PDB file of N, CA, C and O in Angstrom:
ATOM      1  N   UNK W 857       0.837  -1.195   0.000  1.00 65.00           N
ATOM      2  CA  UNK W 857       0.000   0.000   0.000  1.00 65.00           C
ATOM      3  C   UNK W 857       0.872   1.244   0.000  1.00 65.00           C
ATOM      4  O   UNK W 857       2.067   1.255   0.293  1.00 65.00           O
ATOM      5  N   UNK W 858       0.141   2.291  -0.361  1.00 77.00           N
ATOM      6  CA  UNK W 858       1.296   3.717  -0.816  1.00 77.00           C
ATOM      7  C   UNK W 858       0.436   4.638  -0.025  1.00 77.00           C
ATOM      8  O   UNK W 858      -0.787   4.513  -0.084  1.00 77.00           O
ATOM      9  N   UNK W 859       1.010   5.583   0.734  1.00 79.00           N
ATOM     10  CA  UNK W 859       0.340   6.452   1.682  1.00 79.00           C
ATOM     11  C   UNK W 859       0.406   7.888   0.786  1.00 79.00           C
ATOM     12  O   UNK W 859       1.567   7.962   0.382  1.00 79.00           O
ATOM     13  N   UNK W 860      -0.017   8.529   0.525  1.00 81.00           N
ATOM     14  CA  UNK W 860      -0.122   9.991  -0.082  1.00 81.00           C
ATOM     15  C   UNK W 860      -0.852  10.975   0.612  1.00 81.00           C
ATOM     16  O   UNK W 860      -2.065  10.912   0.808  1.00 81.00           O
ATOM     17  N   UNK W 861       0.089  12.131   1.083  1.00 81.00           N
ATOM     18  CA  UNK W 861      -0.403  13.262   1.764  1.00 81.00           C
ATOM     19  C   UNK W 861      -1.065  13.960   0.573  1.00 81.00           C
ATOM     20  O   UNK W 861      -0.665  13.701  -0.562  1.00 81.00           O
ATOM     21  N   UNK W 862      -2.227  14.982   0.810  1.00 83.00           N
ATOM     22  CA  UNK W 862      -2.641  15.315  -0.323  1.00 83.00           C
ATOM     23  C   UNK W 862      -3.808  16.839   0.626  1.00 83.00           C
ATOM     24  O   UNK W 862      -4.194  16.873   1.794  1.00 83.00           O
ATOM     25  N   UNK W 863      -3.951  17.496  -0.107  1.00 84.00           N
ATOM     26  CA  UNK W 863      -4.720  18.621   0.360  1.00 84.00           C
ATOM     27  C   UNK W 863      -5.781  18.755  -0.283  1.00 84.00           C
ATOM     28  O   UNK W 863      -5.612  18.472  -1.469  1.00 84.00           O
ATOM     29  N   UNK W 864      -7.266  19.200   0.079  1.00 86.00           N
ATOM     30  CA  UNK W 864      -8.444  19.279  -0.466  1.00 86.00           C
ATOM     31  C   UNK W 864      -8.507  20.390  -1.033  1.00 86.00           C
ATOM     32  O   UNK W 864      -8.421  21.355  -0.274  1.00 86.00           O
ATOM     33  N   UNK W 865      -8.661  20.654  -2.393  1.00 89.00           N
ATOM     34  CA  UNK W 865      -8.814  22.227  -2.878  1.00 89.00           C
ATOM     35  C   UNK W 865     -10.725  22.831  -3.344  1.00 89.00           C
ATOM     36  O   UNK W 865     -11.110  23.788  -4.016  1.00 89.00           O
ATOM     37  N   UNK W 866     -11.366  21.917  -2.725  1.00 86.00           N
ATOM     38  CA  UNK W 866     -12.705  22.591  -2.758  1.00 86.00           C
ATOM     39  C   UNK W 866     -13.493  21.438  -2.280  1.00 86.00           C
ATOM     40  O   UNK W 866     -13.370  20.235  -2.511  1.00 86.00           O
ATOM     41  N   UNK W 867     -14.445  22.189  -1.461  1.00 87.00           N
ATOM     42  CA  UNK W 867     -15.629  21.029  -1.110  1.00 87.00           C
ATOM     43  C   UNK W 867     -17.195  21.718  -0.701  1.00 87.00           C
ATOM     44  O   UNK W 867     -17.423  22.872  -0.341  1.00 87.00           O
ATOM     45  N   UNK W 868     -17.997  20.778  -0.861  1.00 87.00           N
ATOM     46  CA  UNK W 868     -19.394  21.415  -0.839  1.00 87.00           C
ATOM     47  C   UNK W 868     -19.969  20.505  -0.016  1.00 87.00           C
ATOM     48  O   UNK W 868     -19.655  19.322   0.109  1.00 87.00           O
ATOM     49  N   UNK W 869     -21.154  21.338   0.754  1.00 89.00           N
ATOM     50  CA  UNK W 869     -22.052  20.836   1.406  1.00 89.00           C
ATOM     51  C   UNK W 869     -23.177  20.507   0.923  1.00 89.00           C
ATOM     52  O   UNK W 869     -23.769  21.585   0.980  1.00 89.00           O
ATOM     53  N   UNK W 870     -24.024  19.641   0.406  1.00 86.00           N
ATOM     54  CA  UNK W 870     -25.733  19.467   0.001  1.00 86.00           C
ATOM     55  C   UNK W 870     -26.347  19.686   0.938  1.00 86.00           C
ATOM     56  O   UNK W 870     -25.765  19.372   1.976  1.00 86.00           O
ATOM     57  N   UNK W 871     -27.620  20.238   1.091  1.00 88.00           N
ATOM     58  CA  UNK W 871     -29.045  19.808   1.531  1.00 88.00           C
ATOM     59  C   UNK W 871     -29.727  20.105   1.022  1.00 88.00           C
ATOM     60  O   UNK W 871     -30.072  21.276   0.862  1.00 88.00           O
ATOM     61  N   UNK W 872     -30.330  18.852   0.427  1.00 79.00           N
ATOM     62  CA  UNK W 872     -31.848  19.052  -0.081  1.00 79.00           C
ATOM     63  C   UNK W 872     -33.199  18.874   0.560  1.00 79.00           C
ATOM     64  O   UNK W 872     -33.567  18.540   1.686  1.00 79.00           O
ATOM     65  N   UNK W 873     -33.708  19.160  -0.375  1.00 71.00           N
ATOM     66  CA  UNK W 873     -35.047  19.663   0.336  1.00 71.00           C
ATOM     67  C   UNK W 873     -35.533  17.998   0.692  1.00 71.00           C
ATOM     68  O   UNK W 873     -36.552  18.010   1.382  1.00 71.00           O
ATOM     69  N   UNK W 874     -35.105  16.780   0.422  1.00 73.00           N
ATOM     70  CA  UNK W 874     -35.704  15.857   1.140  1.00 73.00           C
ATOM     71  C   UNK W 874     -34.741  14.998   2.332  1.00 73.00           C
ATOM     72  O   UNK W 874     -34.612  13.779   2.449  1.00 73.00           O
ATOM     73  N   UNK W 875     -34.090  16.175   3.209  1.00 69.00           N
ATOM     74  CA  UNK W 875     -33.446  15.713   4.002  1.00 69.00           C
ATOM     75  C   UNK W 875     -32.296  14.474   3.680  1.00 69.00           C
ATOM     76  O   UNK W 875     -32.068  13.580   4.495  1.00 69.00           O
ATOM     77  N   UNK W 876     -31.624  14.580   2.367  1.00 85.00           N
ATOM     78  CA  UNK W 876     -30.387  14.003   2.007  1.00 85.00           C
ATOM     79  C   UNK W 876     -29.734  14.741   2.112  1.00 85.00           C
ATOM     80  O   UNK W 876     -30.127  15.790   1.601  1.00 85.00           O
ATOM     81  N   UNK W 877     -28.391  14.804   2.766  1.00 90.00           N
ATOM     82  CA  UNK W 877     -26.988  16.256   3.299  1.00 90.00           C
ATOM     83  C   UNK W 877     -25.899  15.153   2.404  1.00 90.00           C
ATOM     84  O   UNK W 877     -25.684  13.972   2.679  1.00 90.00           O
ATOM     85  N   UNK W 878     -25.439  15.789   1.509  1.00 92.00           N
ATOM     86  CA  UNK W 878     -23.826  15.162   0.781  1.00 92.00           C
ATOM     87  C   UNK W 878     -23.097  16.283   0.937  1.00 92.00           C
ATOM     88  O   UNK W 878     -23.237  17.472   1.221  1.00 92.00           O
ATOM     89  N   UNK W 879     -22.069  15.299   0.583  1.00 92.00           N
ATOM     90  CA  UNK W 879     -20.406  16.507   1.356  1.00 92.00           C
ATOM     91  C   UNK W 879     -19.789  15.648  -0.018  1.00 92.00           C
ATOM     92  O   UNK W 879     -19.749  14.445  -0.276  1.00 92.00           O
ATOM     93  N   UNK W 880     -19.229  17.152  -0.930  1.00 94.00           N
ATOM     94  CA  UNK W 880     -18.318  16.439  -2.410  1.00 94.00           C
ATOM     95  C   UNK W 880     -16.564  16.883  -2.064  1.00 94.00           C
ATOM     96  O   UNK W 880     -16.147  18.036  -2.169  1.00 94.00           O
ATOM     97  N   UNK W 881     -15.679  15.654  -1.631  1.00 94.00           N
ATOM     98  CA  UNK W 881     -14.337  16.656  -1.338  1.00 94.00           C
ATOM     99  C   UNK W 881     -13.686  16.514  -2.785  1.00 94.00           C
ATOM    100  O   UNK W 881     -13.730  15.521  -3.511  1.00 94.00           O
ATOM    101  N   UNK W 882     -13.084  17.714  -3.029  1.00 96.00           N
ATOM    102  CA  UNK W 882     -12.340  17.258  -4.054  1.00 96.00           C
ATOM    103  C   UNK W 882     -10.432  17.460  -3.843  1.00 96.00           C
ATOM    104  O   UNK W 882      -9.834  18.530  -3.732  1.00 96.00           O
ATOM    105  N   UNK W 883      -9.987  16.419  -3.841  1.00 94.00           N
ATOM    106  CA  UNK W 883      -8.601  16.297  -3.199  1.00 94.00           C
ATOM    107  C   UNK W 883      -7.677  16.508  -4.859  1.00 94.00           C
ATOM    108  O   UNK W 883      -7.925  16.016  -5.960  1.00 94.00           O
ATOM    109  N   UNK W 884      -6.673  17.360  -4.454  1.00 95.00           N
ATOM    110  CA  UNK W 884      -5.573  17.007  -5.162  1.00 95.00           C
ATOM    111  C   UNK W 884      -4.745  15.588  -5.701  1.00 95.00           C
ATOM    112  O   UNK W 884      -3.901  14.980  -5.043  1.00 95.00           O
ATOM    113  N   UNK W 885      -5.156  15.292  -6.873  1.00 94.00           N
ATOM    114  CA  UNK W 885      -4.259  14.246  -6.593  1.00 94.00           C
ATOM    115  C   UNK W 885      -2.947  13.935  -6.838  1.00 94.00           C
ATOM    116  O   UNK W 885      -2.332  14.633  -7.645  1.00 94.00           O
ATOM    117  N   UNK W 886      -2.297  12.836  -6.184  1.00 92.00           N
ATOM    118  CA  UNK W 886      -0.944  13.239  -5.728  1.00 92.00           C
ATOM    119  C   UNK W 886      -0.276  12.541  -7.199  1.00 92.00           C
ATOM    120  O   UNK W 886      -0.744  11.589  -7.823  1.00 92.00           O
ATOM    121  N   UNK W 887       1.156  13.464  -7.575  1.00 89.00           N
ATOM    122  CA  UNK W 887       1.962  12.690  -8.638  1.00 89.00           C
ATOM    123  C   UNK W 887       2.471  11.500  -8.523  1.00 89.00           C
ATOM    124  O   UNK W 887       2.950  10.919  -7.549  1.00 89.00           O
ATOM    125  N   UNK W 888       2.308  11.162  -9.711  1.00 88.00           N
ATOM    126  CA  UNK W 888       2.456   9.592 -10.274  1.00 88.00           C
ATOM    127  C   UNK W 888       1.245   8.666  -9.625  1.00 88.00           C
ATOM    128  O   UNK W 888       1.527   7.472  -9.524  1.00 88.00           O
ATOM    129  N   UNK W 889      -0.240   9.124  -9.115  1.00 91.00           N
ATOM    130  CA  UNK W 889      -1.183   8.555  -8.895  1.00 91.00           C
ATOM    131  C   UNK W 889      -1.672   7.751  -9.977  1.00 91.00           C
ATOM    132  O   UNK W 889      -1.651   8.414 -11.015  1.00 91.00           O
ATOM    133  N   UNK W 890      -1.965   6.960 -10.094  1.00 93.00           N
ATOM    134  CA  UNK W 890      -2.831   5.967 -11.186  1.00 93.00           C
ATOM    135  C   UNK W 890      -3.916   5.726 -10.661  1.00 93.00           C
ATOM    136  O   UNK W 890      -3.600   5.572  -9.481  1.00 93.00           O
ATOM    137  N   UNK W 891      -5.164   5.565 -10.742  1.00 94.00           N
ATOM    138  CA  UNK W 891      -6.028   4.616 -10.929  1.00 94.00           C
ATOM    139  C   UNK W 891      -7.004   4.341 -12.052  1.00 94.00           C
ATOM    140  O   UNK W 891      -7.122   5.029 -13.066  1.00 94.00           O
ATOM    141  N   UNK W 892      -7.703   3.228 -11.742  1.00 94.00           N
ATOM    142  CA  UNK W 892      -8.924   2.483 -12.793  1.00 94.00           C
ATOM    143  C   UNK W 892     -10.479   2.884 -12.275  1.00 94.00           C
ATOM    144  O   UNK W 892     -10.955   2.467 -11.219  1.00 94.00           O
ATOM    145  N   UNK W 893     -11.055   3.618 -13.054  1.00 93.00           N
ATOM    146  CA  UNK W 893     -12.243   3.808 -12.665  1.00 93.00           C
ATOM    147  C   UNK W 893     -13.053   2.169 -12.094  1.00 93.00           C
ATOM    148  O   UNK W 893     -12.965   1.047 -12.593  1.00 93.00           O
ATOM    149  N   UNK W 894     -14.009   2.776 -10.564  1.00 92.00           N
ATOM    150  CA  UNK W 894     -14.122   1.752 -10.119  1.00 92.00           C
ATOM    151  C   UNK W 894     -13.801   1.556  -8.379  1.00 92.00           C
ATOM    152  O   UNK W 894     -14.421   1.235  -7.366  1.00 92.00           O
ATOM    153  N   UNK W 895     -12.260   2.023  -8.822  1.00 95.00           N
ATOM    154  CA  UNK W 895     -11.231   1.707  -7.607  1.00 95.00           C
ATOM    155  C   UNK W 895     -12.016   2.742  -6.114  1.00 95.00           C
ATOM    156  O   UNK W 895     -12.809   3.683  -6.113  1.00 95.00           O
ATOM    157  N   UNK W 896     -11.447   2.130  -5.208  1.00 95.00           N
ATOM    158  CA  UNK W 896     -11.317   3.492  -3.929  1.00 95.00           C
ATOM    159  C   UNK W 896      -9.979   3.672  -3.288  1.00 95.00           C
ATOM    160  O   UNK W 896      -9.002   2.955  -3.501  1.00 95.00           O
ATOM    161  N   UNK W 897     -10.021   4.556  -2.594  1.00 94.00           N
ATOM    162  CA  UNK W 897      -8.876   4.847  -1.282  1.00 94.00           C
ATOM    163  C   UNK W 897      -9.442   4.634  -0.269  1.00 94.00           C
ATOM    164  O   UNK W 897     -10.518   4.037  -0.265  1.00 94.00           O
ATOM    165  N   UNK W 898      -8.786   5.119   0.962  1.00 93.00           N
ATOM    166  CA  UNK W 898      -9.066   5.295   2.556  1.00 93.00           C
ATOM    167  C   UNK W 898      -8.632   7.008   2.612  1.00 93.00           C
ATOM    168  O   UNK W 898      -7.778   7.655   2.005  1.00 93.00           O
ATOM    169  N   UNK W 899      -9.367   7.270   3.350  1.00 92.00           N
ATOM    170  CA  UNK W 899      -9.384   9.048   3.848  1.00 92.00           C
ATOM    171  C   UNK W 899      -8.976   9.137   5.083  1.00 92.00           C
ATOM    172  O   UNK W 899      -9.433   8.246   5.798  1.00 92.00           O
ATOM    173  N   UNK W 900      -8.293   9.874   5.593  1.00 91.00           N
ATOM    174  CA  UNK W 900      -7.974   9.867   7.011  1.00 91.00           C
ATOM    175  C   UNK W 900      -8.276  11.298   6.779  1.00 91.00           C
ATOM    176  O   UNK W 900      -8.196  11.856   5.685  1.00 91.00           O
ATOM    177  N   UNK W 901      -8.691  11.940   8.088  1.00 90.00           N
ATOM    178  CA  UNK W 901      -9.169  13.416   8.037  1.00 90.00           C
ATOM    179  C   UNK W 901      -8.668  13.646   9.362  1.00 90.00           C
ATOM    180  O   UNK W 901      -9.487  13.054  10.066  1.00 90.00           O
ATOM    181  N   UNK W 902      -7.774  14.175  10.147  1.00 90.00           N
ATOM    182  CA  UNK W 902      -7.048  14.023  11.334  1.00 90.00           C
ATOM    183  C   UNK W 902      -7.936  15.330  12.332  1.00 90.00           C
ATOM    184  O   UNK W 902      -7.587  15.566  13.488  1.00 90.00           O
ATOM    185  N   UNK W 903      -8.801  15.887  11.823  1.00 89.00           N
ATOM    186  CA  UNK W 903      -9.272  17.166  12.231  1.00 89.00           C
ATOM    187  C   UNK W 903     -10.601  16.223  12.709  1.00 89.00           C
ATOM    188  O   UNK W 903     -11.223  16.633  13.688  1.00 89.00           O
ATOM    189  N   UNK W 904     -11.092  14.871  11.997  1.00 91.00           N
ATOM    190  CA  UNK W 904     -12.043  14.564  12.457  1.00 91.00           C
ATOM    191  C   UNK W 904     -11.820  13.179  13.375  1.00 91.00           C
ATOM    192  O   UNK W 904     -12.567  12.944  14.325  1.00 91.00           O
ATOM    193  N   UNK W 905     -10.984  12.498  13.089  1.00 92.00           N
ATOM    194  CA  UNK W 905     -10.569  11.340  13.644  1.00 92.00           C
ATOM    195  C   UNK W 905      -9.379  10.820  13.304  1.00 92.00           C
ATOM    196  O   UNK W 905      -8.859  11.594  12.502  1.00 92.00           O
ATOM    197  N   UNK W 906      -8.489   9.629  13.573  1.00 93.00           N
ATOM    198  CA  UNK W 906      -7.894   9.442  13.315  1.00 93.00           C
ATOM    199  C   UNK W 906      -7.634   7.764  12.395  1.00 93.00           C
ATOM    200  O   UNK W 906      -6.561   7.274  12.044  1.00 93.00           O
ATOM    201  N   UNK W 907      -8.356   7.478  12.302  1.00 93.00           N
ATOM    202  CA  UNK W 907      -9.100   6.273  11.775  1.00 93.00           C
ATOM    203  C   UNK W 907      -9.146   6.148   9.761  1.00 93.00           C
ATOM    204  O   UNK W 907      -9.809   6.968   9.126  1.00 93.00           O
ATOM    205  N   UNK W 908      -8.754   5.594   9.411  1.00 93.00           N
ATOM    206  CA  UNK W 908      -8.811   5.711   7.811  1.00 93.00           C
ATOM    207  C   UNK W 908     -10.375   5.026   7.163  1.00 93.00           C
ATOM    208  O   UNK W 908     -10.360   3.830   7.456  1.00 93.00           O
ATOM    209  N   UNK W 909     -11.313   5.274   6.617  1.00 93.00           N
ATOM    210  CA  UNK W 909     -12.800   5.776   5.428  1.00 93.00           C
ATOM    211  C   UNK W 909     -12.019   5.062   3.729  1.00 93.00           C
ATOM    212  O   UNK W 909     -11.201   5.515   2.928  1.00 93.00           O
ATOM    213  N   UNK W 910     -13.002   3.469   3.840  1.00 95.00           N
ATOM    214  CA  UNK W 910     -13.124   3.984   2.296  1.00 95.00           C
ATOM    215  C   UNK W 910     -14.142   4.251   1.427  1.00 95.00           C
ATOM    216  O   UNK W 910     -15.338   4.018   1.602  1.00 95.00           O
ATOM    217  N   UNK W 911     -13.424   4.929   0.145  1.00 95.00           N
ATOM    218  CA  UNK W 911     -14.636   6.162  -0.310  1.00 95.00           C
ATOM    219  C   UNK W 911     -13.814   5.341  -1.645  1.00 95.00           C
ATOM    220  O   UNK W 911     -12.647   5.048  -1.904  1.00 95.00           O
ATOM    221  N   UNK W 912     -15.204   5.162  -2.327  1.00 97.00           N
ATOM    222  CA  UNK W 912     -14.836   5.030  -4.162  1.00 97.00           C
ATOM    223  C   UNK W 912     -14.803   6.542  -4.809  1.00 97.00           C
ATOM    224  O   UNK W 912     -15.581   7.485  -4.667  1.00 97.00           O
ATOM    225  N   UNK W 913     -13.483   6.389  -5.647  1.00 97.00           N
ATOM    226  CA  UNK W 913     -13.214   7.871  -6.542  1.00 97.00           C
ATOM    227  C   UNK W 913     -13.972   8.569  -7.390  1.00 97.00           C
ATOM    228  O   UNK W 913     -14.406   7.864  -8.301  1.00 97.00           O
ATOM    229  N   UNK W 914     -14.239   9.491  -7.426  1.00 97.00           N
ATOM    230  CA  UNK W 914     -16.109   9.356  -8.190  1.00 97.00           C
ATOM    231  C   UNK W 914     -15.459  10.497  -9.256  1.00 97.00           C
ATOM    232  O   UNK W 914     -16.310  11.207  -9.792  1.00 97.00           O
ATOM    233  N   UNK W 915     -14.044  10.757  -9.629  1.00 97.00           N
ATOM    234  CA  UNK W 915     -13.682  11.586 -10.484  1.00 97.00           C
ATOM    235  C   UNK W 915     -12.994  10.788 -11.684  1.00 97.00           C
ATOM    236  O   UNK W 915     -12.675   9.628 -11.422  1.00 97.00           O
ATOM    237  N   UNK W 916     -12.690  11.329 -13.138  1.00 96.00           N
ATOM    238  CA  UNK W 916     -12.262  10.487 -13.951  1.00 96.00           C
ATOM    239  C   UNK W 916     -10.928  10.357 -13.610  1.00 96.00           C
ATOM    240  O   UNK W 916     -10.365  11.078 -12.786  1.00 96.00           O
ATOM    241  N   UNK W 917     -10.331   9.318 -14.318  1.00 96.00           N
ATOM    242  CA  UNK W 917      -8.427   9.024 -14.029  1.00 96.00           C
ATOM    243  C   UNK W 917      -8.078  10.025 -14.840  1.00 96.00           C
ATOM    244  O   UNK W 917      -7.276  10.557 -14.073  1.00 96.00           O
ATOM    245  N   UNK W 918      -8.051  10.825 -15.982  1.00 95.00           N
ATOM    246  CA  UNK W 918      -7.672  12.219 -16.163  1.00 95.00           C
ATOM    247  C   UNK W 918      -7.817  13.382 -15.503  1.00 95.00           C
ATOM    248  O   UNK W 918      -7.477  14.535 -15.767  1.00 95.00           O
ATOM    249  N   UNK W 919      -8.226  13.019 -14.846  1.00 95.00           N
ATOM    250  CA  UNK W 919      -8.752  14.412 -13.853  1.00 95.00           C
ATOM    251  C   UNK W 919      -7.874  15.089 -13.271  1.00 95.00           C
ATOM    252  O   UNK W 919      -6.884  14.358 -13.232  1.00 95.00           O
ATOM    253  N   UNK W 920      -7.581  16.308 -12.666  1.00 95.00           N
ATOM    254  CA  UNK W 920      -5.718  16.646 -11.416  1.00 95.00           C
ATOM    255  C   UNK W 920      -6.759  16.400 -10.177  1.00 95.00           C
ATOM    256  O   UNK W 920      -6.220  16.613  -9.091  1.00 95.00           O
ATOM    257  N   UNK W 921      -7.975  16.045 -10.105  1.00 96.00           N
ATOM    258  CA  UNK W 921      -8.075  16.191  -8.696  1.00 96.00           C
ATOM    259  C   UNK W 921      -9.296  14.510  -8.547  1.00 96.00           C
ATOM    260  O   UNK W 921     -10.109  14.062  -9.355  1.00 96.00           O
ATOM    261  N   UNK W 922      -8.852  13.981  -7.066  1.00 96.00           N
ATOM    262  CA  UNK W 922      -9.616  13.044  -6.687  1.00 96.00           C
ATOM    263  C   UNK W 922     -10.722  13.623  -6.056  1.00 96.00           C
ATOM    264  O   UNK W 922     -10.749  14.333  -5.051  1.00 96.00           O
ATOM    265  N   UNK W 923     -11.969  13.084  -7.043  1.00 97.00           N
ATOM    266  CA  UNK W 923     -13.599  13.333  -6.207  1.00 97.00           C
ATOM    267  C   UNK W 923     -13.896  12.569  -5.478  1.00 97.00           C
ATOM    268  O   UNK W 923     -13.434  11.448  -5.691  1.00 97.00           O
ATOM    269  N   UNK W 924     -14.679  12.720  -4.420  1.00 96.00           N
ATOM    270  CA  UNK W 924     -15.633  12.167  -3.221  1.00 96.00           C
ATOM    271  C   UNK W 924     -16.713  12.578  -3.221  1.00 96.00           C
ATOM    272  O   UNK W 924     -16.846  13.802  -3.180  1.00 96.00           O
ATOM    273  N   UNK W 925     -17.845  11.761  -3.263  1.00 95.00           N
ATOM    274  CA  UNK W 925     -18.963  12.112  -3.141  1.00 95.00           C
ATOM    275  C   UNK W 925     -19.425  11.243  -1.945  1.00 95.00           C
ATOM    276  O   UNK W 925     -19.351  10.015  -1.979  1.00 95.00           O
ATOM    277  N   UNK W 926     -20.053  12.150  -0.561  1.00 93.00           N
ATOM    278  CA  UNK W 926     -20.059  10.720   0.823  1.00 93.00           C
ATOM    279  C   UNK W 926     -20.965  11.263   1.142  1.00 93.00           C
ATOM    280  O   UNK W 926     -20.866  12.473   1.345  1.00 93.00           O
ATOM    281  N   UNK W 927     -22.296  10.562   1.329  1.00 92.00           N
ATOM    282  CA  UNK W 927     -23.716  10.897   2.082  1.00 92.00           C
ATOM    283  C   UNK W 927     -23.075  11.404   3.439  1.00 92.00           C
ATOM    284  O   UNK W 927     -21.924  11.402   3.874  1.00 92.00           O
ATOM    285  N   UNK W 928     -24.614  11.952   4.054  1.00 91.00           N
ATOM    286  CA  UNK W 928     -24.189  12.042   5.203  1.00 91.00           C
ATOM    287  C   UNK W 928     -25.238  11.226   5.869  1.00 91.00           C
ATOM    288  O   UNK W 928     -26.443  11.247   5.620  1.00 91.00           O
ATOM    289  N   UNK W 929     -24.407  10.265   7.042  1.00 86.00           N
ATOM    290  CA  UNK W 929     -26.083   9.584   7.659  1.00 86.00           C
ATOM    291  C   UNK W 929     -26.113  10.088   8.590  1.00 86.00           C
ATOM    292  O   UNK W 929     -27.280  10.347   8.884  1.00 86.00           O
ATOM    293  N   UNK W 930     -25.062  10.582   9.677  1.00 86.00           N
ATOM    294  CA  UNK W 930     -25.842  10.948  11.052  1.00 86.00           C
ATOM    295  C   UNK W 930     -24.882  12.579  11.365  1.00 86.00           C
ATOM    296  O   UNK W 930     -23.734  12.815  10.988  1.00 86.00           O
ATOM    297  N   UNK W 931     -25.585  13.280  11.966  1.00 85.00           N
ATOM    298  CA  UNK W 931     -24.744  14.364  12.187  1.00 85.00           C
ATOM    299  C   UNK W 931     -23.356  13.781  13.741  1.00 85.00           C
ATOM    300  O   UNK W 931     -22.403  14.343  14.281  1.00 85.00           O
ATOM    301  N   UNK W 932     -23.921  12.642  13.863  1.00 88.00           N
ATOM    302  CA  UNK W 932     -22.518  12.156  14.601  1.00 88.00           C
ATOM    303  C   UNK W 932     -21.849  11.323  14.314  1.00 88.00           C
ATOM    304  O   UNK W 932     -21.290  10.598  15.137  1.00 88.00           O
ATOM    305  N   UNK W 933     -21.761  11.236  13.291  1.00 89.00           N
ATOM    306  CA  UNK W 933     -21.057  10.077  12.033  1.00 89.00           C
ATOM    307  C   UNK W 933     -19.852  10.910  11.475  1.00 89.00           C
ATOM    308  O   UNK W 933     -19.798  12.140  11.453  1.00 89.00           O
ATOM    309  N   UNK W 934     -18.734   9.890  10.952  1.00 90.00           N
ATOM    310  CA  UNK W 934     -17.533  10.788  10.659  1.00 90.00           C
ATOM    311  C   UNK W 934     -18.095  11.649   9.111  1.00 90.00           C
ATOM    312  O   UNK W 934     -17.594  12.662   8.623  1.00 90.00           O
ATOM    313  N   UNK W 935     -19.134  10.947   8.656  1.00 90.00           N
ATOM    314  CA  UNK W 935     -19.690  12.405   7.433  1.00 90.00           C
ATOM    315  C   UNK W 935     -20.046  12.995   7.680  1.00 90.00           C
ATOM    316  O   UNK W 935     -19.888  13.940   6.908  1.00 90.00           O
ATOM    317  N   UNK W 936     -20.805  13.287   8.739  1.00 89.00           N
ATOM    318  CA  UNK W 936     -21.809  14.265   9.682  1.00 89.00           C
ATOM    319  C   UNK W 936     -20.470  15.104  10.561  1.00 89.00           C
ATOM    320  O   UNK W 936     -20.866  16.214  10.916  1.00 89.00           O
ATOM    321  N   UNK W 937     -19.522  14.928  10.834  1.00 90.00           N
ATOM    322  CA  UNK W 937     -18.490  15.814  11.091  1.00 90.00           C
ATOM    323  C   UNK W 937     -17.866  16.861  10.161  1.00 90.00           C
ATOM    324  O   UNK W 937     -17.368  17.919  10.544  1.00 90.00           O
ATOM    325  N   UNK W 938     -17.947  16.470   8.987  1.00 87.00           N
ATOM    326  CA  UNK W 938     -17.330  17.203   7.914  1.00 87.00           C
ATOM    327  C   UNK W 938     -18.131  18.091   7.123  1.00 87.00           C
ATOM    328  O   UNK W 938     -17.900  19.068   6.412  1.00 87.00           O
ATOM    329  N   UNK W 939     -19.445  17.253   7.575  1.00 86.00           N
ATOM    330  CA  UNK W 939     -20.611  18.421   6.768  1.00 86.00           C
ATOM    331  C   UNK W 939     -20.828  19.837   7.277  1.00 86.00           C
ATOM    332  O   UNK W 939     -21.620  20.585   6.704  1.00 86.00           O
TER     333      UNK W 939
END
């Protein structure tokens, strides 16, 4: 496994009007990254826990930046922290 520090350069909060809350991060991704649409990582967010999340990449492999798209289920859930 390959560990990559990486910084988020934009993210959004949802709420819609039928009480679904999504949180979209969109991370830098790091050089010489590869992947195959499909694939996921693990997220560690150290501001929220310290524990590693996996999240499938919801951006294309051309892309410079890795998408996340992560419901939120509980406002005391590690998505419900970030929202």
């Amino acid at each position: 496994t390959n560990r990559h520090d990486s910084v988020v350069v934009d993210s959004s909060a949802i709420d819609s009007d039928i009480s679904e809350k999504m949180v979209i991060l969109k991370v830098k991704k790091p050089n010489l990254f590869h992947f195959y649409p499909g694939q996921y990582v693990y997220l560690k967010i150290p501001a929220v826990d310290n524990r590693w999340h996996p999240f499938s990449i919801g951006s294309a492999p051309e892309s410079d930046t890795l998408d996340f798209y992560i419901k939120v289920y509980k406002e005391t859930s590690w998505s419900g922290k970030i929202f």
